[in-house]
Short mmCIF file of C-alpha atoms in Angstrom, two decimals:
data_model
loop_
_atom_site.label_atom_id
_atom_site.label_comp_id
_atom_site.label_asym_id
_atom_site.label_seq_id
_atom_site.Cartn_x
_atom_site.Cartn_y
_atom_site.Cartn_z
CA MET X 1 0.02 -0.14 0.23
CA PRO X 2 1.28 3.70 -0.75
CA ASN X 3 2.31 6.39 1.81
CA LEU X 4 -1.18 7.78 2.10
CA LEU X 5 0.71 11.01 2.93
CA ASP X 6 1.86 10.89 -0.89
CA LEU X 7 -1.81 10.88 -2.04
CA LYS X 8 -3.32 13.38 -3.99
CA ALA X 9 -7.10 13.50 -4.74
CA ASP X 10 -6.48 12.60 -8.72
CA ASP X 11 -5.42 9.53 -7.45
CA PHE X 12 -8.86 8.24 -6.66
CA ASP X 13 -12.47 8.07 -8.28
CA TYR X 14 -15.02 10.02 -5.33
CA ASN X 15 -15.31 6.58 -3.68
CA PRO X 16 -16.32 6.57 0.07
CA ASN X 17 -16.40 2.43 0.31
CA ASN X 18 -11.62 3.11 -0.39
CA LEU X 19 -12.24 5.91 2.54
CA LEU X 20 -14.21 3.60 4.82
CA ASP X 21 -11.72 0.17 4.03
CA THR X 22 -8.40 2.28 4.41
CA LEU X 23 -10.18 2.89 7.98
CA ILE X 24 -10.93 -0.58 8.55
CA LYS X 25 -7.22 -1.50 7.43
CA GLN X 26 -5.49 1.43 9.21
CA LEU X 27 -7.05 0.82 12.40
CA ASN X 28 -6.82 -2.97 12.04
CA LEU X 29 -10.42 -3.38 12.42
CA LYS X 30 -12.28 -6.71 11.23
CA ASN X 31 -15.38 -4.78 9.72
CA ASP X 32 -18.46 -2.35 9.37
CA ALA X 33 -19.83 -2.90 12.82
CA ALA X 34 -16.39 -2.36 14.17
CA LEU X 35 -15.08 0.61 12.28
CA SER X 36 -18.78 2.24 13.69
CA ARG X 37 -18.09 1.18 16.89
CA ALA X 38 -15.05 2.93 17.04
CA LEU X 39 -16.34 5.94 15.34
CA GLU X 40 -19.20 6.26 17.63
CA VAL X 41 -21.62 5.88 14.92
CA ALA X 42 -24.74 3.47 14.17
CA PRO X 43 -23.97 0.98 11.68
CA PRO X 44 -26.76 1.76 9.24
CA VAL X 45 -24.51 5.31 8.92
CA ILE X 46 -21.80 3.63 7.35
CA SER X 47 -23.97 1.13 5.14
CA LYS X 48 -26.05 4.30 4.03
CA ILE X 49 -22.06 5.74 3.32
CA ARG X 50 -21.16 2.06 1.48
CA HIS X 51 -24.34 3.05 -1.06
CA HIS X 52 -24.09 6.50 -1.77
CA HIS X 53 -26.74 6.90 0.45
CA LEU X 54 -25.26 9.46 2.69
CA PRO X 55 -21.92 11.55 2.51
CA VAL X 56 -19.39 11.48 4.30
CA GLY X 57 -20.79 14.48 7.08
CA ALA X 58 -18.08 16.99 8.19
CA SER X 59 -18.32 15.93 11.97
CA LEU X 60 -17.99 12.14 10.20
CA LEU X 61 -14.31 13.59 8.63
CA ILE X 62 -13.85 14.71 11.91
CA ARG X 63 -13.98 11.92 13.34
CA MET X 64 -12.12 10.05 11.33
CA HIS X 65 -9.41 12.14 10.88
CA GLU X 66 -9.82 12.14 15.34
CA ILE X 67 -9.03 7.63 15.18
CA SER X 68 -6.31 7.37 12.29
CA ASP X 69 -4.53 10.63 13.16
CA LEU X 70 -4.90 10.82 9.21
CA SER X 71 -5.06 14.50 8.13
CA ILE X 72 -8.62 15.90 6.48
CA LYS X 73 -6.89 16.11 3.44
CA ASP X 74 -5.79 12.62 3.55
CA LEU X 75 -9.44 11.35 4.32
CA ARG X 76 -10.83 13.70 1.54
CA ALA X 77 -7.91 11.95 -1.16
CA LEU X 78 -8.95 8.59 -0.06
CA MET X 79 -12.53 9.48 -1.12
CA GLY X 80 -11.71 10.53 -3.92
CA ASP X 81 -13.18 13.77 -3.28
CA ARG X 82 -11.88 17.04 -5.66
CA ARG X 83 -13.36 19.90 -4.45
CA GLU X 84 -11.36 22.88 -4.06
CA LYS X 85 -14.43 24.94 -2.33
CA PHE X 86 -16.64 24.40 -0.10
CA ARG X 87 -19.79 26.33 1.01
CA ILE X 88 -20.76 26.70 4.47
CA GLY X 89 -24.09 28.56 4.79
CA ASP X 90 -23.46 31.84 2.78
CA GLN X 91 -19.24 31.15 3.47
CA VAL X 92 -16.80 29.72 0.45
CA ILE X 93 -13.89 28.06 1.50
CA ARG X 94 -11.30 27.19 -0.35
CA VAL X 95 -9.41 24.82 0.24
CA ASP X 96 -5.24 24.71 -0.55
#
């Protein structure tokens, strides 16, 4: 597996499964149920993310960062998030 710090968003198509699978491997977890416990979310949340019925929200992304020590930028790259700007309310935030 390549060094996570060397990965760029261009290395992936949007796929939250890649993010979830990487977290499971990185944290030495057995399955999605164990990941949901580690993230302190209900198991259906992970299932909905896997099936593209629910996006990875900011609070979940922060929780992923807290338990994995991966940067938000690296987590976004793992799921192929290529956005350079985010809209939060009326503000536009540029990601460098």
